[in-house]
mmCIF file of C-alpha atoms in Angstrom:
data_model
loop_
_atom_site.group_PDB
_atom_site.id
_atom_site.type_symbol
_atom_site.label_atom_id
_atom_site.label_comp_id
_atom_site.label_asym_id
_atom_site.label_seq_id
_atom_site.Cartn_x
_atom_site.Cartn_y
_atom_site.Cartn_z
ATOM 1 C CA MET A 821 -154.141 26.834 33.354
ATOM 2 C CA LYS A 822 -156.364 29.357 31.640
ATOM 3 C CA ALA A 823 -159.726 28.259 30.229
ATOM 4 C CA VAL A 824 -161.636 29.927 27.389
ATOM 5 C CA TYR A 825 -165.436 29.960 27.435
ATOM 6 C CA SER A 826 -168.260 31.698 25.565
ATOM 7 C CA PRO A 827 -171.894 31.779 26.743
ATOM 8 C CA LEU A 828 -172.910 31.866 23.070
ATOM 9 C CA HIS A 829 -172.696 28.063 23.089
ATOM 10 C CA SER A 830 -176.260 28.034 24.455
ATOM 11 C CA ARG A 831 -177.524 29.446 21.135
ATOM 12 C CA HIS A 832 -177.176 25.912 19.771
ATOM 13 C CA ASP A 833 -179.896 23.774 21.372
ATOM 14 C CA GLY A 834 -180.573 21.128 18.785
ATOM 15 C CA GLY A 835 -183.869 19.603 19.828
ATOM 16 C CA MET A 836 -183.994 16.041 18.479
ATOM 17 C CA GLU A 837 -181.574 13.626 16.821
ATOM 18 C CA LEU A 838 -181.811 10.218 15.208
ATOM 19 C CA HIS A 839 -179.697 7.879 17.341
ATOM 20 C CA ARG A 840 -179.378 4.218 16.317
ATOM 21 C CA GLY A 841 -182.821 4.223 14.741
ATOM 22 C CA GLU A 842 -184.682 6.241 17.368
ATOM 23 C CA LEU A 843 -185.625 9.931 17.377
ATOM 24 C CA VAL A 844 -184.491 11.149 20.792
ATOM 25 C CA PRO A 845 -183.668 14.452 22.533
ATOM 26 C CA CYS A 846 -180.136 15.552 21.663
ATOM 27 C CA TYR A 847 -177.422 14.105 23.880
ATOM 28 C CA GLU A 848 -175.250 17.108 22.974
ATOM 29 C CA MET A 849 -177.045 19.751 25.056
ATOM 30 C CA PRO A 850 -176.196 23.173 26.530
ATOM 31 C CA ARG A 851 -176.069 21.810 30.093
ATOM 32 C CA ARG A 852 -172.868 19.949 29.188
ATOM 33 C CA ALA A 853 -170.942 23.218 29.057
ATOM 34 C CA ASP A 854 -172.648 24.562 32.182
ATOM 35 C CA TYR A 855 -171.464 21.593 34.257
ATOM 36 C CA ILE A 856 -167.943 21.810 32.839
ATOM 37 C CA LEU A 857 -167.701 25.538 33.537
ATOM 38 C CA ALA A 858 -168.784 25.083 37.152
ATOM 39 C CA ALA A 859 -166.297 22.274 37.703
ATOM 40 C CA ILE A 860 -163.250 23.971 36.173
ATOM 41 C CA GLU A 861 -163.940 27.188 38.055
ATOM 42 C CA ALA A 862 -164.227 25.187 41.274
ATOM 43 C CA ALA A 863 -160.884 23.582 40.391
ATOM 44 C CA GLY A 864 -159.295 27.031 40.200
ATOM 45 C CA LEU A 865 -158.946 27.564 36.457
ATOM 46 C CA GLU A 866 -159.075 31.181 35.324
ATOM 47 C CA THR A 867 -161.821 31.632 32.728
ATOM 48 C CA LEU A 868 -161.414 34.063 29.844
ATOM 49 C CA PRO A 869 -163.716 35.069 26.967
ATOM 50 C CA PRO A 870 -162.592 34.223 23.419
ATOM 51 C CA ARG A 871 -160.756 36.788 21.327
ATOM 52 C CA PRO A 872 -162.153 37.852 17.946
ATOM 53 C CA PHE A 873 -160.622 36.258 14.841
ATOM 54 C CA THR A 874 -161.190 36.672 11.142
ATOM 55 C CA LEU A 875 -163.007 33.983 9.201
ATOM 56 C CA GLU A 876 -159.725 33.281 7.400
ATOM 57 C CA THR A 877 -158.581 31.280 10.429
ATOM 58 C CA VAL A 878 -161.480 28.891 9.824
ATOM 59 C CA LEU A 879 -160.998 28.806 6.045
ATOM 60 C CA LYS A 880 -157.449 27.524 6.485
ATOM 61 C CA VAL A 881 -158.930 24.080 7.245
ATOM 62 C CA HIS A 882 -162.510 24.273 5.912
ATOM 63 C CA ASP A 883 -163.902 24.652 2.394
ATOM 64 C CA ALA A 884 -165.302 28.149 1.757
ATOM 65 C CA ALA A 885 -168.587 26.930 0.227
ATOM 66 C CA PHE A 886 -169.135 24.646 3.209
ATOM 67 C CA VAL A 887 -168.597 27.496 5.667
ATOM 68 C CA THR A 888 -170.999 29.678 3.685
ATOM 69 C CA PHE A 889 -173.561 26.886 3.913
ATOM 70 C CA LEU A 890 -173.210 26.707 7.711
ATOM 71 C CA ARG A 891 -173.504 30.494 8.007
ATOM 72 C CA THR A 892 -176.666 30.710 5.891
ATOM 73 C CA ALA A 893 -178.377 27.338 6.340
ATOM 74 C CA PHE A 894 -181.067 28.415 8.768
ATOM 75 C CA ASP A 895 -181.920 31.521 6.740
ATOM 76 C CA GLN A 896 -182.385 29.257 3.703
ATOM 77 C CA TRP A 897 -184.556 26.969 5.823
ATOM 78 C CA LYS A 898 -186.764 29.865 6.909
ATOM 79 C CA ALA A 899 -186.990 31.096 3.325
ATOM 80 C CA ILE A 900 -188.930 27.955 2.356
ATOM 81 C CA GLY A 901 -191.308 28.413 5.300
ATOM 82 C CA LYS A 902 -189.629 26.040 7.755
ATOM 83 C CA ASP A 903 -188.669 26.566 11.405
ATOM 84 C CA GLY A 904 -187.416 24.491 14.325
ATOM 85 C CA PHE A 905 -184.490 22.137 13.841
ATOM 86 C CA MET A 906 -183.009 21.021 10.521
ATOM 87 C CA LEU A 907 -182.046 17.436 9.695
ATOM 88 C CA PRO A 908 -181.259 15.983 6.249
ATOM 89 C CA SER A 909 -183.667 13.573 4.561
ATOM 90 C CA GLY A 910 -181.294 12.258 1.897
ATOM 91 C CA PHE A 911 -177.552 11.803 1.541
ATOM 92 C CA ALA A 912 -174.910 11.880 -1.208
ATOM 93 C CA ALA A 913 -174.135 8.169 -0.804
ATOM 94 C CA ARG A 914 -171.867 5.965 -2.951
ATOM 95 C CA SER A 915 -174.041 5.715 -6.070
ATOM 96 C CA MET A 916 -175.005 9.393 -5.989
ATOM 97 C CA ARG A 917 -173.195 12.258 -7.705
ATOM 98 C CA GLN A 918 -170.629 14.066 -5.572
ATOM 99 C CA ASP A 919 -169.729 16.816 -8.027
ATOM 100 C CA VAL A 920 -172.960 18.833 -7.917
ATOM 101 C CA ILE A 921 -174.007 20.886 -4.897
ATOM 102 C CA PRO A 922 -177.824 21.025 -4.892
ATOM 103 C CA PRO A 923 -179.208 24.564 -5.004
ATOM 104 C CA GLY A 924 -182.026 23.887 -2.519
ATOM 105 C CA ILE A 925 -181.549 23.689 1.231
ATOM 106 C CA ASN A 926 -182.871 20.134 1.602
ATOM 107 C CA GLY A 927 -180.356 18.884 -0.940
ATOM 108 C CA LYS A 928 -177.536 20.892 0.622
ATOM 109 C CA LEU A 929 -178.232 19.340 4.009
ATOM 110 C CA GLY A 930 -177.696 15.862 2.627
ATOM 111 C CA TYR A 931 -174.683 16.957 0.581
ATOM 112 C CA TYR A 932 -172.745 18.411 3.512
ATOM 113 C CA CYS A 933 -174.036 16.278 6.393
ATOM 114 C CA TYR A 934 -173.458 12.548 6.826
ATOM 115 C CA ASP A 935 -175.867 11.678 9.653
ATOM 116 C CA ALA A 936 -179.275 12.554 11.054
ATOM 117 C CA GLY A 937 -177.956 13.279 14.528
ATOM 118 C CA THR A 938 -176.627 16.802 14.023
ATOM 119 C CA PRO A 939 -179.495 19.301 13.843
ATOM 120 C CA ILE A 940 -179.065 22.945 12.901
ATOM 121 C CA VAL A 941 -181.197 25.578 14.636
ATOM 122 C CA GLU A 942 -181.424 29.345 14.391
ATOM 123 C CA GLY A 943 -178.530 30.009 16.783
ATOM 124 C CA THR A 944 -176.218 27.245 15.604
ATOM 125 C CA TRP A 945 -173.803 29.400 13.609
ATOM 126 C CA ASP A 946 -173.355 31.855 16.508
ATOM 127 C CA ALA A 947 -172.445 28.966 18.805
ATOM 128 C CA VAL A 948 -170.257 27.233 16.231
ATOM 129 C CA LEU A 949 -168.194 30.347 15.483
ATOM 130 C CA ALA A 950 -167.805 31.142 19.196
ATOM 131 C CA SER A 951 -166.655 27.570 19.786
ATOM 132 C CA ALA A 952 -163.989 27.927 17.099
ATOM 133 C CA HIS A 953 -162.885 31.218 18.631
ATOM 134 C CA CYS A 954 -162.502 29.498 22.008
ATOM 135 C CA ALA A 955 -160.138 26.975 20.403
ATOM 136 C CA LEU A 956 -158.243 29.714 18.576
ATOM 137 C CA THR A 957 -157.851 31.741 21.769
ATOM 138 C CA ALA A 958 -156.490 28.749 23.663
ATOM 139 C CA ALA A 959 -154.060 28.089 20.802
ATOM 140 C CA ALA A 960 -153.016 31.742 20.814
ATOM 141 C CA LEU A 961 -152.334 31.618 24.551
ATOM 142 C CA VAL A 962 -150.038 28.649 24.051
ATOM 143 C CA ALA A 963 -148.379 30.154 20.975
ATOM 144 C CA ASP A 964 -147.701 33.266 23.077
ATOM 145 C CA GLY A 965 -145.927 31.235 25.756
ATOM 146 C CA GLU A 966 -148.464 29.627 28.082
ATOM 147 C CA ARG A 967 -147.567 26.030 28.985
ATOM 148 C CA SER A 968 -151.166 24.926 28.397
ATOM 149 C CA ALA A 969 -154.689 26.205 27.886
ATOM 150 C CA TYR A 970 -158.183 24.721 27.752
ATOM 151 C CA ALA A 971 -160.943 25.597 25.284
ATOM 152 C CA LEU A 972 -164.441 24.811 26.538
ATOM 153 C CA CYS A 973 -165.770 24.249 23.034
ATOM 154 C CA ARG A 974 -169.417 23.604 22.424
ATOM 155 C CA PRO A 975 -170.509 22.405 19.920
ATOM 156 C CA PRO A 976 -167.610 19.955 19.690
ATOM 157 C CA GLY A 977 -165.681 19.602 16.445
ATOM 158 C CA HIS A 978 -163.629 16.477 15.774
ATOM 159 C CA HIS A 979 -166.174 14.817 13.445
ATOM 160 C CA ALA A 980 -166.317 17.854 11.133
ATOM 161 C CA GLY A 981 -164.253 17.390 7.975
ATOM 162 C CA ALA A 982 -162.991 19.980 5.543
ATOM 163 C CA SER A 983 -166.425 20.129 3.887
ATOM 164 C CA THR A 984 -168.670 17.851 5.958
ATOM 165 C CA TYR A 985 -170.430 17.938 9.295
ATOM 166 C CA GLY A 986 -171.912 15.314 11.587
ATOM 167 C CA GLY A 987 -171.519 13.710 14.993
ATOM 168 C CA TYR A 988 -172.701 16.934 16.712
ATOM 169 C CA CYS A 989 -169.767 18.769 15.030
ATOM 170 C CA PHE A 990 -169.815 21.637 12.513
ATOM 171 C CA LEU A 991 -166.359 23.252 12.513
ATOM 172 C CA ASN A 992 -163.322 21.263 13.574
ATOM 173 C CA ASN A 993 -162.062 23.194 16.587
ATOM 174 C CA ALA A 994 -159.025 20.965 17.194
ATOM 175 C CA ALA A 995 -157.922 21.209 13.560
ATOM 176 C CA ILE A 996 -158.389 24.983 13.586
ATOM 177 C CA ALA A 997 -156.260 25.194 16.756
ATOM 178 C CA ALA A 998 -153.577 22.932 15.266
ATOM 179 C CA GLN A 999 -153.397 25.054 12.124
ATOM 180 C CA TYR A 1000 -153.077 28.201 14.235
ATOM 181 C CA LEU A 1001 -150.114 26.659 16.062
ATOM 182 C CA ARG A 1002 -148.554 25.756 12.700
ATOM 183 C CA ASP A 1003 -148.958 29.324 11.537
ATOM 184 C CA HIS A 1004 -147.448 30.739 14.733
ATOM 185 C CA GLY A 1005 -144.160 28.989 15.266
ATOM 186 C CA SER A 1006 -144.777 25.239 15.549
ATOM 187 C CA ALA A 1007 -143.190 23.316 12.677
ATOM 188 C CA ARG A 1008 -144.829 20.057 13.748
ATOM 189 C CA VAL A 1009 -148.093 19.583 15.648
ATOM 190 C CA VAL A 1010 -149.910 16.477 16.848
ATOM 191 C CA VAL A 1011 -153.642 16.171 17.445
ATOM 192 C CA LEU A 1012 -154.190 13.457 20.060
ATOM 193 C CA ASP A 1013 -157.844 12.424 20.226
ATOM 194 C CA VAL A 1014 -158.951 10.633 23.413
ATOM 195 C CA ASP A 1015 -162.692 10.887 22.748
ATOM 196 C CA TYR A 1016 -164.601 7.580 22.692
ATOM 197 C CA HIS A 1017 -165.522 8.173 19.055
ATOM 198 C CA HIS A 1018 -162.930 8.396 16.308
ATOM 199 C CA GLY A 1019 -162.073 11.926 15.166
ATOM 200 C CA ASN A 1020 -162.781 11.222 11.509
ATOM 201 C CA GLY A 1021 -163.022 14.896 10.602
ATOM 202 C CA THR A 1022 -159.588 15.706 12.005
ATOM 203 C CA GLN A 1023 -158.136 12.721 10.161
ATOM 204 C CA ASP A 1024 -159.802 13.913 6.941
ATOM 205 C CA ILE A 1025 -158.372 17.422 7.217
ATOM 206 C CA PHE A 1026 -154.778 16.307 7.793
ATOM 207 C CA TRP A 1027 -154.877 13.043 5.791
ATOM 208 C CA SER A 1028 -152.309 14.146 3.213
ATOM 209 C CA ARG A 1029 -150.101 16.267 5.461
ATOM 210 C CA GLU A 1030 -146.887 15.439 7.291
ATOM 211 C CA ASP A 1031 -146.734 18.585 9.426
ATOM 212 C CA VAL A 1032 -149.776 17.661 11.546
ATOM 213 C CA MET A 1033 -149.943 14.094 12.818
ATOM 214 C CA THR A 1034 -153.273 12.659 13.971
ATOM 215 C CA VAL A 1035 -153.367 10.024 16.726
ATOM 216 C CA SER A 1036 -156.632 8.599 18.056
ATOM 217 C CA VAL A 1037 -157.551 6.100 20.795
ATOM 218 C CA HIS A 1038 -161.237 5.226 20.416
ATOM 219 C CA GLY A 1039 -164.017 2.665 20.271
ATOM 220 C CA SER A 1040 -163.714 0.320 17.309
ATOM 221 C CA PRO A 1041 -165.653 1.442 14.221
ATOM 222 C CA GLU A 1042 -166.735 -2.185 13.862
ATOM 223 C CA THR A 1043 -169.455 -1.288 16.378
ATOM 224 C CA GLU A 1044 -169.109 2.441 17.142
ATOM 225 C CA TYR A 1045 -169.831 5.755 15.427
ATOM 226 C CA PRO A 1046 -168.651 6.973 12.922
ATOM 227 C CA PHE A 1047 -168.502 3.312 11.708
ATOM 228 C CA PHE A 1048 -166.649 4.007 8.444
ATOM 229 C CA ARG A 1049 -163.421 5.550 9.739
ATOM 230 C CA GLY A 1050 -160.945 4.838 12.511
ATOM 231 C CA PHE A 1051 -159.553 1.435 11.546
ATOM 232 C CA ALA A 1052 -155.944 0.653 12.412
ATOM 233 C CA ASP A 1053 -154.895 0.327 8.757
ATOM 234 C CA GLU A 1054 -155.727 3.972 7.970
ATOM 235 C CA ARG A 1055 -152.305 5.617 7.766
ATOM 236 C CA GLY A 1056 -152.689 8.719 5.585
ATOM 237 C CA GLU A 1057 -151.716 9.153 1.953
ATOM 238 C CA GLY A 1058 -149.202 11.061 -0.154
ATOM 239 C CA LYS A 1059 -147.028 13.239 2.068
ATOM 240 C CA GLY A 1060 -149.277 12.252 4.953
ATOM 241 C CA GLU A 1061 -148.649 8.518 4.699
ATOM 242 C CA GLY A 1062 -147.484 7.238 8.065
ATOM 243 C CA PHE A 1063 -148.635 10.352 9.915
ATOM 244 C CA CYS A 1064 -152.071 9.005 10.873
ATOM 245 C CA HIS A 1065 -152.303 6.507 13.751
ATOM 246 C CA ASN A 1066 -155.487 4.848 14.988
ATOM 247 C CA PHE A 1067 -155.833 2.673 18.077
ATOM 248 C CA PRO A 1068 -159.353 1.180 18.025
ATOM 249 C CA LEU A 1069 -160.487 -0.700 21.130
ATOM 250 C CA PRO A 1070 -163.487 -3.006 21.696
ATOM 251 C CA ARG A 1071 -166.630 -2.289 23.681
ATOM 252 C CA GLY A 1072 -166.114 -2.918 27.378
ATOM 253 C CA THR A 1073 -162.486 -1.767 27.411
ATOM 254 C CA GLY A 1074 -161.369 -0.925 30.943
ATOM 255 C CA TRP A 1075 -158.546 1.088 32.414
ATOM 256 C CA ASP A 1076 -155.746 -1.454 32.107
ATOM 257 C CA GLU A 1077 -156.130 -1.939 28.354
ATOM 258 C CA TYR A 1078 -156.941 1.715 27.761
ATOM 259 C CA SER A 1079 -153.917 2.875 29.748
ATOM 260 C CA ALA A 1080 -151.553 0.554 27.891
ATOM 261 C CA THR A 1081 -152.939 1.703 24.538
ATOM 262 C CA LEU A 1082 -152.644 5.360 25.477
ATOM 263 C CA ASP A 1083 -149.005 4.688 26.354
ATOM 264 C CA GLN A 1084 -148.502 3.285 22.841
ATOM 265 C CA ALA A 1085 -150.086 6.393 21.334
ATOM 266 C CA LEU A 1086 -147.857 8.656 23.429
ATOM 267 C CA ALA A 1087 -144.783 6.727 22.293
ATOM 268 C CA VAL A 1088 -145.757 7.392 18.656
ATOM 269 C CA ILE A 1089 -146.026 11.089 19.454
ATOM 270 C CA ARG A 1090 -142.603 11.171 21.117
ATOM 271 C CA ASP A 1091 -141.051 9.547 18.055
ATOM 272 C CA TYR A 1092 -142.557 12.259 15.868
ATOM 273 C CA ALA A 1093 -141.015 14.956 18.134
ATOM 274 C CA PRO A 1094 -143.641 17.678 17.655
ATOM 275 C CA ASP A 1095 -143.402 21.249 18.881
ATOM 276 C CA ALA A 1096 -146.921 21.278 20.359
ATOM 277 C CA VAL A 1097 -149.911 19.023 20.895
ATOM 278 C CA VAL A 1098 -153.653 19.581 20.666
ATOM 279 C CA ILE A 1099 -155.786 17.238 22.761
ATOM 280 C CA SER A 1100 -159.291 16.450 21.516
ATOM 281 C CA LEU A 1101 -160.606 15.939 25.022
ATOM 282 C CA GLY A 1102 -163.654 13.704 25.047
ATOM 283 C CA VAL A 1103 -164.658 12.136 28.369
ATOM 284 C CA ASP A 1104 -167.282 9.821 26.891
ATOM 285 C CA THR A 1105 -164.904 6.964 27.751
ATOM 286 C CA TYR A 1106 -166.611 7.170 31.155
ATOM 287 C CA GLU A 1107 -168.374 4.053 32.446
ATOM 288 C CA ASN A 1108 -171.749 5.817 32.799
ATOM 289 C CA ASP A 1109 -171.782 7.557 29.426
ATOM 290 C CA PRO A 1110 -175.153 6.871 27.753
ATOM 291 C CA ILE A 1111 -173.862 6.485 24.174
ATOM 292 C CA SER A 1112 -170.460 4.875 24.749
ATOM 293 C CA ALA A 1113 -169.148 1.548 26.046
ATOM 294 C CA PHE A 1114 -165.777 1.868 27.799
ATOM 295 C CA THR A 1115 -165.606 1.440 31.570
ATOM 296 C CA LEU A 1116 -163.270 4.162 32.825
ATOM 297 C CA GLY A 1117 -164.070 5.551 36.279
ATOM 298 C CA GLN A 1118 -163.698 9.070 37.608
ATOM 299 C CA GLN A 1119 -160.441 8.072 39.301
ATOM 300 C CA HIS A 1120 -158.837 7.418 35.921
ATOM 301 C CA TYR A 1121 -159.164 10.902 34.433
ATOM 302 C CA PRO A 1122 -156.383 12.513 36.509
ATOM 303 C CA LEU A 1123 -154.167 9.659 35.302
ATOM 304 C CA ILE A 1124 -154.974 10.506 31.675
ATOM 305 C CA GLY A 1125 -153.977 14.119 32.326
ATOM 306 C CA ALA A 1126 -150.755 13.015 34.005
ATOM 307 C CA LYS A 1127 -149.877 10.716 31.090
ATOM 308 C CA ILE A 1128 -150.396 13.539 28.580
ATOM 309 C CA ALA A 1129 -148.147 15.754 30.718
ATOM 310 C CA THR A 1130 -145.243 13.317 30.260
ATOM 311 C CA LEU A 1131 -144.960 14.567 26.668
ATOM 312 C CA GLY A 1132 -143.526 17.789 28.066
ATOM 313 C CA LEU A 1133 -145.076 19.811 25.244
ATOM 314 C CA PRO A 1134 -147.059 23.038 24.955
ATOM 315 C CA THR A 1135 -150.597 21.678 25.111
ATOM 316 C CA VAL A 1136 -153.993 22.932 23.943
ATOM 317 C CA PHE A 1137 -156.980 21.022 25.322
ATOM 318 C CA VAL A 1138 -160.097 21.290 23.146
ATOM 319 C CA GLN A 1139 -163.389 19.972 24.493
ATOM 320 C CA GLU A 1140 -165.119 17.255 22.498
ATOM 321 C CA GLY A 1141 -167.614 14.661 23.763
ATOM 322 C CA GLY A 1142 -168.940 13.416 27.086
ATOM 323 C CA TYR A 1143 -172.668 12.868 27.600
ATOM 324 C CA ALA A 1144 -173.029 11.707 31.209
ATOM 325 C CA VAL A 1145 -174.006 15.279 31.922
ATOM 326 C CA ALA A 1146 -173.999 15.234 35.718
ATOM 327 C CA ASP A 1147 -170.421 13.917 35.818
ATOM 328 C CA ILE A 1148 -168.890 15.550 32.746
ATOM 329 C CA GLY A 1149 -167.536 18.537 34.639
ATOM 330 C CA THR A 1150 -165.777 16.416 37.248
ATOM 331 C CA ASN A 1151 -164.194 14.219 34.585
ATOM 332 C CA VAL A 1152 -162.952 17.162 32.530
ATOM 333 C CA ALA A 1153 -161.599 18.978 35.583
ATOM 334 C CA ASN A 1154 -159.862 15.784 36.687
ATOM 335 C CA VAL A 1155 -157.973 15.521 33.380
ATOM 336 C CA LEU A 1156 -156.884 19.158 33.544
ATOM 337 C CA THR A 1157 -155.848 19.098 37.206
ATOM 338 C CA GLY A 1158 -154.073 15.767 36.701
ATOM 339 C CA PHE A 1159 -152.113 17.393 33.884
ATOM 340 C CA GLU A 1160 -151.294 20.476 35.927
ATOM 341 C CA GLN A 1161 -150.194 18.547 38.997
ATOM 342 C CA ALA A 1162 -147.891 16.401 36.877
ATOM 343 C CA THR A 1163 -146.239 19.496 35.415
ATOM 344 C CA ALA A 1164 -145.939 21.425 38.691
#
């Protein structure tokens, strides 16, 4: 399996985030990608740089004004005499107007962002665009005939909606990859999200579509971020009704329940009969993850890869979460090698 990686990820080093009421150093840090890169290279994956792509590939799933905001946010921040990391101080909540984009940067932050855990710094856009290009390159490899490919995306992407960011995510790499596959020969695509946290952004982007199904196995939003999406009764709307499937699980879920639920999710995918699958690969289901509460061990990640391989589909793996930094590389490599061994 080929892996796609860009060193530009290190340009995004967020500083501090607000996590469950406390201002703490960012859990989503550059070292995450460094550990993953070392582990996948040790596992024998060939690492490639991302190809260049036009911004149109991003605009197929993201609102143009939102992308312009991400591109220019830090320059606007500096223009009012600020520096360091940017976090919103107010949000466009239920009683607030949604139809007016504030002209000032502080208002724009709260309009486009939905949490105080996703800082923007001077190098964020460089890292975000490179991350999207990693996902696009992996999708292109698969569209061109590779059985599978892995995108070492950082920042991650599955919480980013069409015009919103949060949860450490700015552009939705998995959605961008899925759209690329749609545009290059796949009539039906599934995004399977195995991150601990629900991929609310991916669900948002494909909510009204029948050509891209979203399937997610995750911690219940009754207790887990993003709190307001990921319930089992969310099924899509319009043409997309019935093409969204959520499998929320309680805190403390171990391998037996997780494995059985993943089997259910895979059965839904088989019934849909897609041409390709994109895996939002979070490994924050790990028992030692500092911001998650499942109890999977390192021995379970090759089994996840092997289960995904039973789909028998062209597969793009896109990196999402995982915050037990010392072990993240091993867990990611275990999924990928488990997949490869099952398809050998």
